[in-house]
């Protein structure tokens, strides 16, 4: 391998799919380039300088007069000693301890990287609102070869959850996070881990679970990606002793003591709306505060502008009410 460039940026036209176009026999390399504080633009690689030259400025207005949060890569040890990596985003120039939001990515075959602005939960907006945001890449994430990505198979909600929780401890040890003001949020598999977290620990003062998987049995019978659970879980969906029951948040929801907001798309075929209803009703049965919001016409991620704005505003308001009121 002849490495010509390395940096905290993302190149390519699709999330998680790095791609470049070659011209002039490979002497010219073109791609879409983005980074923290830098919106996507067409760029060409300068071989002599070893850097990307951005050739368009379509999104200048997006960043004009905008102060972006600080971001850095942190690493910590999981309970079994494995090194885990993630991003830590904090309000510009702020020092801790701050209320910490742990934002879990979906997939789990995905990762948090050097994107200009990620999908929900959006760390840039939440950090700008005064939160420290931990974006962990636990077992199951891509970017560290197949063995790391495959480590979640047969252990959904197991060591990947421990990877996330040890990251929270690392942020507390760094003096960035206030241990009395912790929140968690995620979408899709991140929504699953957020829903799983509130049934496994009382450490979080608030949670927002979006596009959740709450019951692997009903998920298997209603989702268009039902084959996913067959890949990640051990056992059969109709076996009450299998991981389909053991690793489902609804099974343990009677232990939940964390106020939880559940956001779901009415037309979601990946994590059907019933998953949100099941989690919300199971938590409500425990006597814990819970709120369910179903967005009409929406699928797996809110796309209509009014719904996308409502989701991020409602998310921040939920955390403000439960975590900022103790400041």
PDB file of N, CA and C in Angstrom, residues 17 25 31 39 68 74 94 131 135 173 189 192 223-225 242 259 285 292 301 319-320 327:
ATOM      1  N   UNK A  17     -19.378   4.999   2.373  1.00  0.00           N
ATOM      2  CA  UNK A  17     -18.857   4.443   1.124  1.00  0.00           C
ATOM      3  C   UNK A  17     -17.844   5.408   0.525  1.00  0.00           C
ATOM      4  N   UNK A  25      -5.224   8.896 -16.282  1.00  0.00           N
ATOM      5  CA  UNK A  25      -4.413   7.748 -15.911  1.00  0.00           C
ATOM      6  C   UNK A  25      -4.127   7.644 -14.432  1.00  0.00           C
ATOM      7  N   UNK A  31     -13.211  13.794  -5.817  1.00  0.00           N
ATOM      8  CA  UNK A  31     -14.184  13.213  -4.901  1.00  0.00           C
ATOM      9  C   UNK A  31     -14.998  14.316  -4.250  1.00  0.00           C
ATOM     10  N   UNK A  39     -18.538  21.715   5.082  1.00  0.00           N
ATOM     11  CA  UNK A  39     -19.607  20.989   4.395  1.00  0.00           C
ATOM     12  C   UNK A  39     -19.092  20.335   3.114  1.00  0.00           C
ATOM     13  N   UNK A  68     -18.587  26.163  15.329  1.00  0.00           N
ATOM     14  CA  UNK A  68     -18.815  24.732  15.497  1.00  0.00           C
ATOM     15  C   UNK A  68     -18.234  24.230  16.819  1.00  0.00           C
ATOM     16  N   UNK A  74     -11.121  10.113  21.130  1.00  0.00           N
ATOM     17  CA  UNK A  74     -10.666   9.568  22.408  1.00  0.00           C
ATOM     18  C   UNK A  74     -10.677   8.044  22.330  1.00  0.00           C
ATOM     19  N   UNK A  94     -15.612  25.204  25.728  1.00  0.00           N
ATOM     20  CA  UNK A  94     -16.183  24.880  27.040  1.00  0.00           C
ATOM     21  C   UNK A  94     -15.322  23.873  27.790  1.00  0.00           C
ATOM     22  N   UNK A 131     -24.158  20.602  25.401  1.00  0.00           N
ATOM     23  CA  UNK A 131     -23.884  19.254  25.880  1.00  0.00           C
ATOM     24  C   UNK A 131     -22.520  18.751  25.398  1.00  0.00           C
ATOM     25  N   UNK A 135     -19.586  10.007  20.958  1.00  0.00           N
ATOM     26  CA  UNK A 135     -20.002   9.237  19.794  1.00  0.00           C
ATOM     27  C   UNK A 135     -19.124   7.988  19.722  1.00  0.00           C
ATOM     28  N   UNK A 173     -13.930  10.303  33.794  1.00  0.00           N
ATOM     29  CA  UNK A 173     -12.548  10.340  34.277  1.00  0.00           C
ATOM     30  C   UNK A 173     -11.779  11.512  33.680  1.00  0.00           C
ATOM     31  N   UNK A 189     -30.259   0.676  15.169  1.00  0.00           N
ATOM     32  CA  UNK A 189     -29.581  -0.138  16.176  1.00  0.00           C
ATOM     33  C   UNK A 189     -29.153   0.736  17.360  1.00  0.00           C
ATOM     34  N   UNK A 192     -32.045   0.776  19.448  1.00  0.00           N
ATOM     35  CA  UNK A 192     -32.092  -0.472  20.218  1.00  0.00           C
ATOM     36  C   UNK A 192     -31.206  -0.378  21.452  1.00  0.00           C
ATOM     37  N   UNK A 223     -40.726  -6.915  10.174  1.00  0.00           N
ATOM     38  CA  UNK A 223     -39.758  -6.040   9.497  1.00  0.00           C
ATOM     39  C   UNK A 223     -39.423  -6.553   8.103  1.00  0.00           C
ATOM     40  N   UNK A 224     -39.135  -5.615   7.181  1.00  0.00           N
ATOM     41  CA  UNK A 224     -38.708  -6.011   5.850  1.00  0.00           C
ATOM     42  C   UNK A 224     -37.264  -6.523   5.847  1.00  0.00           C
ATOM     43  N   UNK A 225     -36.532  -6.284   6.937  1.00  0.00           N
ATOM     44  CA  UNK A 225     -35.157  -6.791   7.051  1.00  0.00           C
ATOM     45  C   UNK A 225     -35.099  -7.855   8.152  1.00  0.00           C
ATOM     46  N   UNK A 242     -34.443 -18.342  23.687  1.00  0.00           N
ATOM     47  CA  UNK A 242     -33.368 -17.859  22.819  1.00  0.00           C
ATOM     48  C   UNK A 242     -33.073 -16.388  23.074  1.00  0.00           C
ATOM     49  N   UNK A 259     -36.570   8.271  32.409  1.00  0.00           N
ATOM     50  CA  UNK A 259     -37.541   8.912  31.522  1.00  0.00           C
ATOM     51  C   UNK A 259     -37.107   8.766  30.062  1.00  0.00           C
ATOM     52  N   UNK A 285     -45.752   0.576  31.652  1.00  0.00           N
ATOM     53  CA  UNK A 285     -46.234  -0.424  32.613  1.00  0.00           C
ATOM     54  C   UNK A 285     -45.364  -0.489  33.857  1.00  0.00           C
ATOM     55  N   UNK A 292     -44.284   8.793  23.552  1.00  0.00           N
ATOM     56  CA  UNK A 292     -44.154   8.241  22.206  1.00  0.00           C
ATOM     57  C   UNK A 292     -44.643   9.266  21.198  1.00  0.00           C
ATOM     58  N   UNK A 301     -36.054   7.237   8.930  1.00  0.00           N
ATOM     59  CA  UNK A 301     -35.465   8.499   9.396  1.00  0.00           C
ATOM     60  C   UNK A 301     -36.393   9.628   8.969  1.00  0.00           C
ATOM     61  N   UNK A 319     -33.930  16.326  26.898  1.00  0.00           N
ATOM     62  CA  UNK A 319     -32.710  16.317  27.703  1.00  0.00           C
ATOM     63  C   UNK A 319     -32.606  17.575  28.556  1.00  0.00           C
ATOM     64  N   UNK A 320     -33.011  18.721  28.016  1.00  0.00           N
ATOM     65  CA  UNK A 320     -32.982  19.954  28.809  1.00  0.00           C
ATOM     66  C   UNK A 320     -33.834  19.801  30.068  1.00  0.00           C
ATOM     67  N   UNK A 327     -28.891  21.742  37.061  1.00  0.00           N
ATOM     68  CA  UNK A 327     -27.673  22.559  37.071  1.00  0.00           C
ATOM     69  C   UNK A 327     -27.706  23.556  38.228  1.00  0.00           C
TER      70      UNK A 327
END
